[in-house]
mmCIF file of C-alpha atoms and ligand atoms in Angstrom:
data_model
loop_
_atom_site.group_PDB
_atom_site.id
_atom_site.type_symbol
_atom_site.label_atom_id
_atom_site.label_comp_id
_atom_site.label_asym_id
_atom_site.label_seq_id
_atom_site.Cartn_x
_atom_site.Cartn_y
_atom_site.Cartn_z
ATOM 1 C CA UNK O 1 27.523 -29.293 49.099
ATOM 2 C CA UNK O 2 25.100 -29.419 46.171
ATOM 3 C CA UNK O 3 25.724 -26.503 43.887
ATOM 4 C CA UNK O 4 22.752 -24.179 43.562
ATOM 5 C CA UNK O 5 21.227 -24.177 40.054
ATOM 6 C CA UNK O 6 19.539 -20.785 39.710
ATOM 7 C CA UNK O 7 17.663 -21.360 36.435
ATOM 8 C CA UNK O 8 16.373 -24.773 37.527
ATOM 9 C CA UNK O 9 15.015 -23.311 40.731
ATOM 10 C CA UNK O 10 12.881 -20.878 38.720
ATOM 11 C CA UNK O 11 11.753 -23.652 36.331
ATOM 12 C CA UNK O 12 10.792 -26.030 39.124
ATOM 13 C CA UNK O 13 8.124 -23.867 40.756
ATOM 14 C CA UNK O 14 4.699 -25.376 40.077
ATOM 15 C CA UNK O 15 1.692 -23.072 39.844
ATOM 16 C CA UNK O 16 -1.994 -23.864 40.226
ATOM 17 C CA UNK O 17 -4.000 -20.681 39.821
ATOM 18 C CA UNK O 18 -7.343 -20.079 41.476
ATOM 19 C CA UNK O 19 -9.142 -21.986 38.678
ATOM 20 C CA UNK O 20 -6.339 -24.426 37.998
ATOM 21 C CA UNK O 21 -4.565 -21.908 35.771
ATOM 22 C CA UNK O 22 -0.944 -22.640 34.872
ATOM 23 C CA UNK O 23 -0.186 -19.067 35.903
ATOM 24 C CA UNK O 24 -1.065 -17.816 39.362
ATOM 25 C CA UNK O 25 -4.210 -15.695 39.526
ATOM 26 C CA UNK O 26 -3.568 -11.978 39.886
ATOM 27 C CA UNK O 27 -4.546 -10.586 43.271
ATOM 28 C CA UNK O 28 -5.901 -7.279 42.012
ATOM 29 C CA UNK O 29 -6.717 -5.909 45.462
ATOM 30 C CA UNK O 30 -5.181 -3.262 47.657
ATOM 31 C CA UNK O 31 -6.886 -4.563 50.786
ATOM 32 C CA UNK O 32 -8.069 -7.949 52.130
ATOM 33 C CA UNK O 33 -11.101 -8.970 54.192
ATOM 34 C CA UNK O 34 -11.088 -10.459 57.662
ATOM 35 C CA UNK O 35 -13.863 -12.640 59.053
ATOM 36 C CA UNK O 36 -13.202 -11.517 62.613
ATOM 37 C CA UNK O 37 -12.077 -8.226 64.100
ATOM 38 C CA UNK O 38 -9.821 -10.052 66.525
ATOM 39 C CA UNK O 39 -7.776 -11.612 63.708
ATOM 40 C CA UNK O 40 -7.033 -8.203 62.241
ATOM 41 C CA UNK O 41 -5.898 -6.975 65.656
ATOM 42 C CA UNK O 42 -3.503 -9.924 65.913
ATOM 43 C CA UNK O 43 -2.012 -9.286 62.484
ATOM 44 C CA UNK O 44 -1.387 -5.617 63.272
ATOM 45 C CA UNK O 45 0.100 -6.604 66.605
ATOM 46 C CA UNK O 46 2.526 -8.954 64.844
ATOM 47 C CA UNK O 47 1.131 -11.952 66.749
ATOM 48 C CA UNK O 48 -0.167 -13.642 63.619
ATOM 49 C CA UNK O 49 1.673 -14.148 60.336
ATOM 50 C CA UNK O 50 0.735 -15.348 56.860
ATOM 51 C CA UNK O 51 -2.404 -13.210 56.496
ATOM 52 C CA UNK O 52 -2.734 -10.634 53.775
ATOM 53 C CA UNK O 53 -3.637 -7.269 55.190
ATOM 54 C CA UNK O 54 -2.884 -4.471 52.787
ATOM 55 C CA UNK O 55 -0.882 -4.546 49.533
ATOM 56 C CA UNK O 56 1.847 -2.140 50.667
ATOM 57 C CA UNK O 57 2.677 -4.821 53.233
ATOM 58 C CA UNK O 58 2.168 -8.005 51.204
ATOM 59 C CA UNK O 59 0.236 -9.023 48.100
ATOM 60 C CA UNK O 60 -0.019 -12.566 46.686
ATOM 61 C CA UNK O 61 1.143 -11.443 43.214
ATOM 62 C CA UNK O 62 4.253 -9.600 44.391
ATOM 63 C CA UNK O 63 4.743 -12.628 46.646
ATOM 64 C CA UNK O 64 4.890 -15.024 43.675
ATOM 65 C CA UNK O 65 7.532 -12.849 42.005
ATOM 66 C CA UNK O 66 9.480 -12.610 45.266
ATOM 67 C CA UNK O 67 9.364 -16.394 45.685
ATOM 68 C CA UNK O 68 10.679 -17.037 42.166
ATOM 69 C CA UNK O 69 13.580 -14.603 42.449
ATOM 70 C CA UNK O 70 14.496 -15.657 45.977
ATOM 71 C CA UNK O 71 14.660 -19.202 44.579
ATOM 72 C CA UNK O 72 16.990 -17.910 41.861
ATOM 73 C CA UNK O 73 19.248 -16.232 44.435
ATOM 74 C CA UNK O 74 18.822 -19.100 46.916
ATOM 75 C CA UNK O 75 17.837 -16.785 49.772
ATOM 76 C CA UNK O 76 15.123 -17.596 52.320
ATOM 77 C CA UNK O 77 12.867 -14.732 51.287
ATOM 78 C CA UNK O 78 12.516 -11.605 49.167
ATOM 79 C CA UNK O 79 10.564 -8.357 48.983
ATOM 80 C CA UNK O 80 9.608 -6.763 45.663
ATOM 81 C CA UNK O 81 9.936 -2.981 45.212
ATOM 82 C CA UNK O 82 8.612 -0.484 42.682
ATOM 83 C CA UNK O 83 12.121 0.203 41.359
ATOM 84 C CA UNK O 84 15.723 -0.815 41.829
ATOM 85 C CA UNK O 85 16.304 2.422 43.741
ATOM 86 C CA UNK O 86 13.263 1.624 45.901
ATOM 87 C CA UNK O 87 14.922 -1.660 46.826
ATOM 88 C CA UNK O 88 18.403 -0.201 47.412
ATOM 89 C CA UNK O 89 17.283 2.813 49.472
ATOM 90 C CA UNK O 90 15.016 0.639 51.653
ATOM 91 C CA UNK O 91 17.897 -1.726 52.437
ATOM 92 C CA UNK O 92 20.321 1.093 53.286
ATOM 93 C CA UNK O 93 17.801 2.901 55.487
ATOM 94 C CA UNK O 94 16.791 -0.325 57.245
ATOM 95 C CA UNK O 95 20.372 -1.141 58.212
ATOM 96 C CA UNK O 96 21.740 2.372 58.852
ATOM 97 C CA UNK O 97 20.662 5.119 61.238
ATOM 98 C CA UNK O 98 22.068 8.540 62.170
ATOM 99 C CA UNK O 99 25.788 8.352 62.907
ATOM 100 C CA UNK O 100 26.341 5.158 60.906
ATOM 101 C CA UNK O 101 28.820 4.655 58.097
ATOM 102 C CA UNK O 102 28.898 2.712 54.826
ATOM 103 C CA UNK O 103 31.867 1.378 52.880
ATOM 104 C CA UNK O 104 30.877 1.321 49.220
ATOM 105 C CA UNK O 105 32.479 0.527 45.928
ATOM 106 C CA UNK O 106 33.162 3.741 44.028
ATOM 107 C CA UNK O 107 32.110 2.189 40.725
ATOM 108 C CA UNK O 108 28.382 1.817 41.282
ATOM 109 C CA UNK O 109 25.170 2.868 39.594
ATOM 110 C CA UNK O 110 24.922 6.681 39.455
ATOM 111 C CA UNK O 111 21.648 6.818 41.384
ATOM 112 C CA UNK O 112 23.034 4.691 44.211
ATOM 113 C CA UNK O 113 26.154 6.867 44.317
ATOM 114 C CA UNK O 114 24.059 10.057 44.455
ATOM 115 C CA UNK O 115 21.887 8.634 47.251
ATOM 116 C CA UNK O 116 24.937 7.810 49.372
ATOM 117 C CA UNK O 117 26.877 10.945 48.517
ATOM 118 C CA UNK O 118 24.122 13.603 48.550
ATOM 119 C CA UNK O 119 21.069 12.257 50.354
ATOM 120 C CA UNK O 120 22.292 10.086 53.233
ATOM 121 C CA UNK O 121 24.453 12.896 54.752
ATOM 122 C CA UNK O 122 21.141 14.714 55.453
ATOM 123 C CA UNK O 123 20.437 11.843 57.859
ATOM 124 C CA UNK O 124 24.011 11.924 59.193
ATOM 125 C CA UNK O 125 24.917 8.676 57.439
ATOM 126 C CA UNK O 126 28.321 8.874 55.754
ATOM 127 C CA UNK O 127 29.934 6.767 53.042
ATOM 128 C CA UNK O 128 33.535 5.999 52.134
ATOM 129 C CA UNK O 129 33.896 5.158 48.449
ATOM 130 C CA UNK O 130 36.715 2.724 47.764
ATOM 131 C CA UNK O 131 38.076 0.664 44.917
ATOM 132 C CA UNK O 132 36.532 -2.683 45.815
ATOM 133 C CA UNK O 133 39.001 -4.618 43.725
ATOM 134 C CA UNK O 134 41.535 -3.484 46.361
ATOM 135 C CA UNK O 135 40.659 -5.549 49.461
ATOM 136 C CA UNK O 136 43.050 -3.609 51.680
ATOM 137 C CA UNK O 137 41.280 -0.356 50.814
ATOM 138 C CA UNK O 138 37.988 -1.882 51.976
ATOM 139 C CA UNK O 139 39.476 -3.038 55.242
ATOM 140 C CA UNK O 140 41.157 0.355 55.822
ATOM 141 C CA UNK O 141 37.893 2.255 55.309
ATOM 142 C CA UNK O 142 36.032 0.331 58.019
ATOM 143 C CA UNK O 143 35.549 2.184 61.316
ATOM 144 C CA UNK O 144 33.521 1.478 64.481
ATOM 145 C CA UNK O 145 30.438 3.204 62.966
ATOM 146 C CA UNK O 146 30.475 1.079 59.791
ATOM 147 C CA UNK O 147 27.340 -1.041 59.327
ATOM 148 C CA UNK O 148 27.629 -2.422 55.819
ATOM 149 C CA UNK O 149 29.756 -2.966 52.751
ATOM 150 C CA UNK O 150 28.063 -2.246 49.420
ATOM 151 C CA UNK O 151 29.135 -3.314 45.933
ATOM 152 C CA UNK O 152 27.938 -4.577 42.546
ATOM 153 C CA UNK O 153 28.958 -8.037 41.336
ATOM 154 C CA UNK O 154 29.728 -6.569 37.908
ATOM 155 C CA UNK O 155 30.100 -2.851 38.310
ATOM 156 C CA UNK O 156 28.435 -0.116 36.361
ATOM 157 C CA UNK O 157 29.793 1.039 33.985
ATOM 158 C CA UNK O 158 33.370 -0.251 34.072
ATOM 159 C CA UNK O 159 32.423 -3.947 34.292
ATOM 160 C CA UNK O 160 34.818 -4.643 37.150
ATOM 161 C CA UNK O 161 34.122 -7.899 38.983
ATOM 162 C CA UNK O 162 33.952 -7.877 42.785
ATOM 163 C CA UNK O 163 35.518 -10.730 44.729
ATOM 164 C CA UNK O 164 32.353 -11.354 46.776
ATOM 165 C CA UNK O 165 33.855 -14.284 48.662
ATOM 166 C CA UNK O 166 36.859 -12.277 49.873
ATOM 167 C CA UNK O 167 34.757 -9.200 50.642
ATOM 168 C CA UNK O 168 32.289 -11.310 52.632
ATOM 169 C CA UNK O 169 35.178 -12.601 54.732
ATOM 170 C CA UNK O 170 36.073 -8.995 55.581
ATOM 171 C CA UNK O 171 32.399 -8.240 56.337
ATOM 172 C CA UNK O 172 32.145 -11.268 58.628
ATOM 173 C CA UNK O 173 35.327 -10.406 60.466
ATOM 174 C CA UNK O 174 33.946 -6.931 61.277
ATOM 175 C CA UNK O 175 30.377 -8.089 61.835
ATOM 176 C CA UNK O 176 29.050 -6.054 58.878
ATOM 177 C CA UNK O 177 26.326 -6.847 56.380
ATOM 178 C CA UNK O 178 27.422 -7.290 52.771
ATOM 179 C CA UNK O 179 24.868 -5.851 50.333
ATOM 180 C CA UNK O 180 25.381 -6.770 46.668
ATOM 181 C CA UNK O 181 23.641 -5.312 43.603
ATOM 182 C CA UNK O 182 23.439 -8.169 41.055
ATOM 183 C CA UNK O 183 21.522 -6.247 38.345
ATOM 184 C CA UNK O 184 24.110 -6.772 35.561
ATOM 185 C CA UNK O 185 24.536 -10.489 36.180
ATOM 186 C CA UNK O 186 21.330 -12.347 37.138
ATOM 187 C CA UNK O 187 21.886 -16.158 36.932
ATOM 188 C CA UNK O 188 25.552 -15.553 36.040
ATOM 189 C CA UNK O 189 26.480 -14.817 39.652
ATOM 190 C CA UNK O 190 24.846 -16.134 42.816
ATOM 191 C CA UNK O 191 26.143 -13.594 45.376
ATOM 192 C CA UNK O 192 24.444 -15.195 48.378
ATOM 193 C CA UNK O 193 26.248 -18.472 47.596
ATOM 194 C CA UNK O 194 29.497 -16.480 47.730
ATOM 195 C CA UNK O 195 28.705 -14.886 51.093
ATOM 196 C CA UNK O 196 26.480 -11.828 50.474
ATOM 197 C CA UNK O 197 23.839 -11.127 53.149
ATOM 198 C CA UNK O 198 21.487 -9.085 50.993
ATOM 199 C CA UNK O 199 21.169 -9.266 47.187
ATOM 200 C CA UNK O 200 19.332 -6.475 45.345
ATOM 201 C CA UNK O 201 18.289 -6.190 41.709
ATOM 202 C CA UNK O 202 16.797 -3.605 39.445
ATOM 203 C CA UNK O 203 14.150 -5.751 37.738
ATOM 204 C CA UNK O 204 13.954 -3.004 35.101
ATOM 205 C CA UNK O 205 16.956 -4.471 33.306
ATOM 206 C CA UNK O 206 17.714 -8.094 32.321
ATOM 207 C CA UNK O 207 15.237 -9.801 34.644
ATOM 208 C CA UNK O 208 12.168 -8.227 33.062
ATOM 209 C CA UNK O 209 13.961 -7.671 29.771
ATOM 210 C CA UNK O 210 11.138 -5.843 28.006
ATOM 211 C CA UNK O 211 11.983 -2.188 28.823
ATOM 212 C CA UNK O 212 8.305 -1.631 29.671
ATOM 213 C CA UNK O 213 8.523 -1.083 33.425
ATOM 214 C CA UNK O 214 10.764 -0.275 36.372
ATOM 215 C CA UNK O 215 10.975 -2.631 39.329
ATOM 216 C CA UNK O 216 13.270 -3.887 42.055
ATOM 217 C CA UNK O 217 13.771 -6.661 44.581
ATOM 218 C CA UNK O 218 15.550 -7.377 47.865
ATOM 219 C CA UNK O 219 16.608 -11.001 48.521
ATOM 220 C CA UNK O 220 17.769 -11.935 52.029
ATOM 221 C CA UNK O 221 17.142 -14.036 55.105
ATOM 222 C CA UNK O 222 13.506 -14.199 56.223
ATOM 223 C CA UNK O 223 14.344 -12.256 59.372
ATOM 224 C CA UNK O 224 15.631 -9.260 57.407
ATOM 225 C CA UNK O 225 12.652 -9.323 55.006
ATOM 226 C CA UNK O 226 10.302 -9.380 58.003
ATOM 227 C CA UNK O 227 12.095 -6.337 59.414
ATOM 228 C CA UNK O 228 11.603 -4.510 56.092
ATOM 229 C CA UNK O 229 7.822 -5.039 56.130
ATOM 230 C CA UNK O 230 7.322 -4.490 59.860
ATOM 231 C CA UNK O 231 4.311 -2.178 60.238
ATOM 232 C CA UNK O 232 6.054 -0.203 62.987
ATOM 233 C CA UNK O 233 9.563 0.364 61.675
ATOM 234 C CA UNK O 234 10.077 -1.411 58.333
ATOM 235 C CA UNK O 235 11.652 0.691 55.565
ATOM 236 C CA UNK O 236 9.740 -1.065 52.740
ATOM 237 C CA UNK O 237 6.456 -0.777 54.623
ATOM 238 C CA UNK O 238 6.877 2.841 55.709
ATOM 239 C CA UNK O 239 8.669 4.384 52.716
ATOM 240 C CA UNK O 240 6.196 2.595 50.466
ATOM 241 C CA UNK O 241 8.057 1.651 47.242
ATOM 242 C CA UNK O 242 5.322 -0.853 46.406
ATOM 243 C CA UNK O 243 4.945 -2.664 43.090
ATOM 244 C CA UNK O 244 1.490 -3.208 41.646
ATOM 245 C CA UNK O 245 0.109 -6.750 41.391
ATOM 246 C CA UNK O 246 -0.498 -6.556 37.614
ATOM 247 C CA UNK O 247 3.116 -5.545 37.002
ATOM 248 C CA UNK O 248 4.495 -8.194 39.343
ATOM 249 C CA UNK O 249 2.596 -10.816 37.376
ATOM 250 C CA UNK O 250 3.944 -9.584 34.020
ATOM 251 C CA UNK O 251 7.544 -9.545 35.311
ATOM 252 C CA UNK O 252 7.120 -13.103 36.653
ATOM 253 C CA UNK O 253 6.180 -14.306 33.159
ATOM 254 C CA UNK O 254 9.240 -12.642 31.618
ATOM 255 C CA UNK O 255 11.520 -14.080 34.325
ATOM 256 C CA UNK O 256 10.878 -17.586 33.012
ATOM 257 C CA UNK O 257 12.883 -16.991 29.822
ATOM 258 C CA UNK O 258 15.749 -15.240 31.611
ATOM 259 C CA UNK O 259 18.168 -18.181 31.205
ATOM 260 C CA UNK O 260 17.648 -18.265 27.434
ATOM 261 C CA UNK O 261 17.991 -14.497 27.129
ATOM 262 C CA UNK O 262 21.097 -14.223 29.339
ATOM 263 C CA UNK O 263 22.834 -16.949 27.338
ATOM 264 C CA UNK O 264 22.082 -15.146 24.064
ATOM 265 C CA UNK O 265 23.033 -11.681 25.417
ATOM 266 C CA UNK O 266 26.350 -13.163 26.611
ATOM 267 C CA UNK O 267 27.002 -15.003 23.371
ATOM 268 C CA UNK O 268 26.415 -11.866 21.301
ATOM 269 C CA UNK O 269 28.413 -9.574 23.613
ATOM 270 C CA UNK O 270 31.348 -12.000 23.596
ATOM 271 C CA UNK O 271 31.243 -12.172 19.798
ATOM 272 C CA UNK O 272 31.293 -8.384 19.442
ATOM 273 C CA UNK O 273 33.974 -7.951 22.122
ATOM 274 C CA UNK O 274 36.333 -10.341 20.314
ATOM 275 C CA UNK O 275 35.650 -8.745 16.923
ATOM 276 C CA UNK O 276 36.082 -5.190 18.264
ATOM 277 C CA UNK O 277 39.371 -6.163 19.852
ATOM 278 C CA UNK O 278 40.547 -7.662 16.570
ATOM 279 C CA UNK O 279 39.826 -4.270 14.985
ATOM 280 C CA UNK O 280 42.282 -2.752 17.478
ATOM 281 C CA UNK O 281 39.683 -1.008 19.638
ATOM 282 C CA UNK O 282 40.012 -0.538 23.400
ATOM 283 C CA UNK O 283 37.356 -2.994 24.657
ATOM 284 C CA UNK O 284 36.175 -3.644 28.227
ATOM 285 C CA UNK O 285 34.551 -7.079 28.525
ATOM 286 C CA UNK O 286 35.133 -9.579 31.357
ATOM 287 C CA UNK O 287 35.044 -12.487 28.905
ATOM 288 C CA UNK O 288 38.277 -11.263 27.304
ATOM 289 C CA UNK O 289 41.496 -12.633 28.758
ATOM 290 C CA UNK O 290 42.981 -9.108 29.081
ATOM 291 C CA UNK O 291 40.204 -8.016 31.467
ATOM 292 C CA UNK O 292 41.756 -7.574 34.945
ATOM 293 C CA UNK O 293 39.198 -9.834 36.661
ATOM 294 C CA UNK O 294 38.740 -12.360 33.853
ATOM 295 C CA UNK O 295 40.186 -15.225 35.895
ATOM 296 C CA UNK O 296 38.226 -14.273 39.013
ATOM 297 C CA UNK O 297 35.001 -14.233 37.016
ATOM 298 C CA UNK O 298 35.757 -17.561 35.348
ATOM 299 C CA UNK O 299 36.262 -19.263 38.661
ATOM 300 C CA UNK O 300 33.284 -17.741 40.473
ATOM 301 C CA UNK O 301 30.513 -17.521 37.849
ATOM 302 C CA UNK O 302 27.779 -19.988 36.894
ATOM 303 C CA UNK O 303 29.521 -20.715 33.613
ATOM 304 C CA UNK O 304 26.585 -21.839 31.479
ATOM 305 C CA UNK O 305 25.234 -18.268 31.200
ATOM 306 C CA UNK O 306 28.396 -16.660 29.852
ATOM 307 C CA UNK O 307 30.155 -13.394 30.714
ATOM 308 C CA UNK O 308 27.122 -11.160 30.432
ATOM 309 C CA UNK O 309 25.538 -8.847 27.890
ATOM 310 C CA UNK O 310 27.371 -5.613 28.761
ATOM 311 C CA UNK O 311 30.446 -4.344 26.989
ATOM 312 C CA UNK O 312 32.190 -1.015 26.715
ATOM 313 C CA UNK O 313 34.487 0.510 24.118
ATOM 314 C CA UNK O 314 36.581 3.657 24.345
ATOM 315 C CA UNK O 315 36.326 5.716 21.158
ATOM 316 C CA UNK O 316 38.845 8.285 22.429
ATOM 317 C CA UNK O 317 36.680 11.411 22.526
ATOM 318 C CA UNK O 318 33.134 12.454 23.268
ATOM 319 C CA UNK O 319 32.302 13.796 19.826
ATOM 320 C CA UNK O 320 33.244 10.500 18.192
ATOM 321 C CA UNK O 321 31.250 8.593 20.809
ATOM 322 C CA UNK O 322 28.144 10.676 20.079
ATOM 323 C CA UNK O 323 28.573 10.375 16.308
ATOM 324 C CA UNK O 324 28.993 6.609 16.539
ATOM 325 C CA UNK O 325 25.886 6.195 18.692
ATOM 326 C CA UNK O 326 23.820 8.390 16.378
ATOM 327 C CA UNK O 327 25.030 6.430 13.334
ATOM 328 C CA UNK O 328 24.215 3.108 15.039
ATOM 329 C CA UNK O 329 20.705 4.304 15.801
ATOM 330 C CA UNK O 330 20.203 5.650 12.272
ATOM 331 C CA UNK O 331 21.273 2.266 10.911
ATOM 332 C CA UNK O 332 18.794 0.470 13.201
ATOM 333 C CA UNK O 333 21.422 -1.412 15.185
ATOM 334 C CA UNK O 334 19.681 -0.375 18.374
ATOM 335 C CA UNK O 335 18.723 2.664 20.419
ATOM 336 C CA UNK O 336 20.667 5.556 21.929
ATOM 337 C CA UNK O 337 19.061 5.032 25.324
ATOM 338 C CA UNK O 338 20.055 4.321 28.894
ATOM 339 C CA UNK O 339 19.092 1.068 30.632
ATOM 340 C CA UNK O 340 19.921 -2.508 29.661
ATOM 341 C CA UNK O 341 18.609 -5.975 29.011
ATOM 342 C CA UNK O 342 16.409 -5.145 25.996
ATOM 343 C CA UNK O 343 16.042 -7.368 22.881
ATOM 344 C CA UNK O 344 17.701 -4.629 20.843
ATOM 345 C CA UNK O 345 21.122 -3.209 21.664
ATOM 346 C CA UNK O 346 21.021 -0.085 23.853
ATOM 347 C CA UNK O 347 23.982 2.287 23.922
ATOM 348 C CA UNK O 348 24.896 5.373 25.913
ATOM 349 C CA UNK O 349 27.955 7.372 26.952
ATOM 350 C CA UNK O 350 28.108 6.661 30.696
ATOM 351 C CA UNK O 351 30.166 9.743 31.651
ATOM 352 C CA UNK O 352 27.425 12.102 30.471
ATOM 353 C CA UNK O 353 24.410 9.937 31.361
ATOM 354 C CA UNK O 354 24.088 7.077 33.848
ATOM 355 C CA UNK O 355 27.277 8.057 35.713
ATOM 356 C CA UNK O 356 26.849 11.829 35.375
ATOM 357 C CA UNK O 357 26.045 12.016 39.114
ATOM 358 C CA UNK O 358 29.707 11.181 39.695
ATOM 359 C CA UNK O 359 31.891 14.353 39.502
ATOM 360 C CA UNK O 360 34.320 14.541 36.575
ATOM 361 C CA UNK O 361 37.502 14.295 38.661
ATOM 362 C CA UNK O 362 36.137 11.185 40.392
ATOM 363 C CA UNK O 363 35.173 9.721 37.013
ATOM 364 C CA UNK O 364 38.744 10.195 35.882
ATOM 365 C CA UNK O 365 40.099 8.507 39.035
ATOM 366 C CA UNK O 366 37.751 5.584 38.413
ATOM 367 C CA UNK O 367 39.079 5.179 34.881
ATOM 368 C CA UNK O 368 35.979 6.531 33.146
ATOM 369 C CA UNK O 369 36.734 8.646 30.091
ATOM 370 C CA UNK O 370 34.409 10.781 28.003
ATOM 371 C CA UNK O 371 34.783 8.758 24.806
ATOM 372 C CA UNK O 372 33.380 5.602 26.314
ATOM 373 C CA UNK O 373 30.319 3.934 24.857
ATOM 374 C CA UNK O 374 28.486 1.359 26.931
ATOM 375 C CA UNK O 375 26.468 -1.255 25.102
ATOM 376 C CA UNK O 376 23.825 -3.604 26.379
ATOM 377 C CA UNK O 377 24.026 -6.105 23.536
ATOM 378 C CA UNK O 378 20.677 -7.336 22.229
ATOM 379 C CA UNK O 379 19.318 -10.763 21.363
ATOM 380 C CA UNK O 380 20.198 -10.455 17.637
ATOM 381 C CA UNK O 381 19.900 -13.793 15.861
ATOM 382 C CA UNK O 382 22.641 -12.969 13.332
ATOM 383 C CA UNK O 383 25.323 -11.164 15.323
ATOM 384 C CA UNK O 384 27.857 -11.250 12.451
ATOM 385 C CA UNK O 385 25.400 -9.145 10.424
ATOM 386 C CA UNK O 386 25.152 -6.719 13.374
ATOM 387 C CA UNK O 387 28.954 -6.606 13.665
ATOM 388 C CA UNK O 388 29.313 -5.698 9.979
ATOM 389 C CA UNK O 389 26.767 -2.901 10.397
ATOM 390 C CA UNK O 390 28.551 -1.525 13.477
ATOM 391 C CA UNK O 391 31.903 -1.730 11.711
ATOM 392 C CA UNK O 392 30.494 0.339 8.836
ATOM 393 C CA UNK O 393 29.256 2.942 11.354
ATOM 394 C CA UNK O 394 32.701 3.000 12.983
ATOM 395 C CA UNK O 395 34.343 3.681 9.626
ATOM 396 C CA UNK O 396 31.796 6.359 8.748
ATOM 397 C CA UNK O 397 32.351 8.216 12.043
ATOM 398 C CA UNK O 398 36.155 7.958 12.200
ATOM 399 C CA UNK O 399 36.206 5.575 15.184
ATOM 400 C CA UNK O 400 38.104 3.182 12.921
HETATM 401 C C1 PLP Q 1 19.238 0.642 36.824
HETATM 402 C C2 PLP Q 1 20.066 0.240 37.959
HETATM 403 C C3 PLP Q 1 19.677 0.521 39.274
HETATM 404 C C4 PLP Q 1 18.423 1.324 39.596
HETATM 405 O O1 PLP Q 1 17.262 0.639 39.239
HETATM 406 P P1 PLP Q 1 15.888 1.357 38.833
HETATM 407 O O2 PLP Q 1 14.994 0.215 38.520
HETATM 408 O O3 PLP Q 1 16.171 2.245 37.660
HETATM 409 O O4 PLP Q 1 15.450 2.147 40.018
HETATM 410 C C5 PLP Q 1 20.478 0.078 40.299
HETATM 411 N N1 PLP Q 1 21.624 -0.606 40.068
HETATM 412 C C6 PLP Q 1 22.038 -0.879 38.817
HETATM 413 C C7 PLP Q 1 23.296 -1.645 38.635
HETATM 414 C C8 PLP Q 1 21.284 -0.471 37.721
HETATM 415 O O5 PLP Q 1 21.711 -0.741 36.491
#
């Protein structure tokens, strides 16, 4: 089988805009005209496809973005959403109804965790949170009401790597859908190629890479995408997490440099991870040979893009973590801010921010400690210079 080349499949799309533009024209319209009343009736009745009707359903500009990212993930189709959470919640509510059950990784994005833990029970949908690196625990959590298995390829914030191939075998055996959040590792992992049924992304992070907007996407088989935008019972259509055409167009333009950015983020993160480890720090980075899933990642990733731009260090206590982050911001190394994928380094303490939805005792069970600092390493041209500046901050704040 020919191996899928995710960056090439973005590069190879050819655009001819309305006036021969090299970028597609922006469809700045919420609604679309019909020449005959009958045609509109047929579209609403689902008897006719391929017509634009209303932009919450489909818009040419969100369609171009969906096409490019579904090419990247090698899925038949995709549906853009206004945010990563808009994408994730639509998928979960499309697949699950009252009485259903989800098996989810316990190390997931805080918002996703909160949705499953606090919101879905209101609809009588329950979730078992398991350690997805333990395949037996996944299998044990499945019951007759289970509809899907949910995980992140590289988990937030502990940077654990899921064995998508093995998990998809479990999903297949029990006739469940495997939903994978690939936000931390676009291009690096191709979850659908490894057996995922649905791949979601927060476009807010690496894919857009400019920290100027939120966005999301759902990549899957055409049949599932059609279900999501069904005018009668589609979660995307009826919940309405719609992205605007202007924004979709700007994200599409940023997507085209994703392969260059991911390679540089990975190169810089690897450099810092090695240097931090040499300083004797406790470093979490899947590119290091002491990372528990280093071998798994090496054998399942698209190697040319590296081990990703995320790394985490444990400073030992919260006060030190805060002091270090403040010193790094004061020395213009980056920003004390949540989110990831920016050209500058972003750092936050996950326990008190992006994972704060997860109760403290659960955080401890997961291996999260309060002194941890998560970094989304930037595109710095001279990473040795950055390392020296961080090292000085570490000395100043007693981390070293
Ligand atoms: C940020 C993030 C989300 C949520 O995306 P939004 O665009 O903020 O709604 C989901 N999953 C992961 C892994 C994320 O990092």
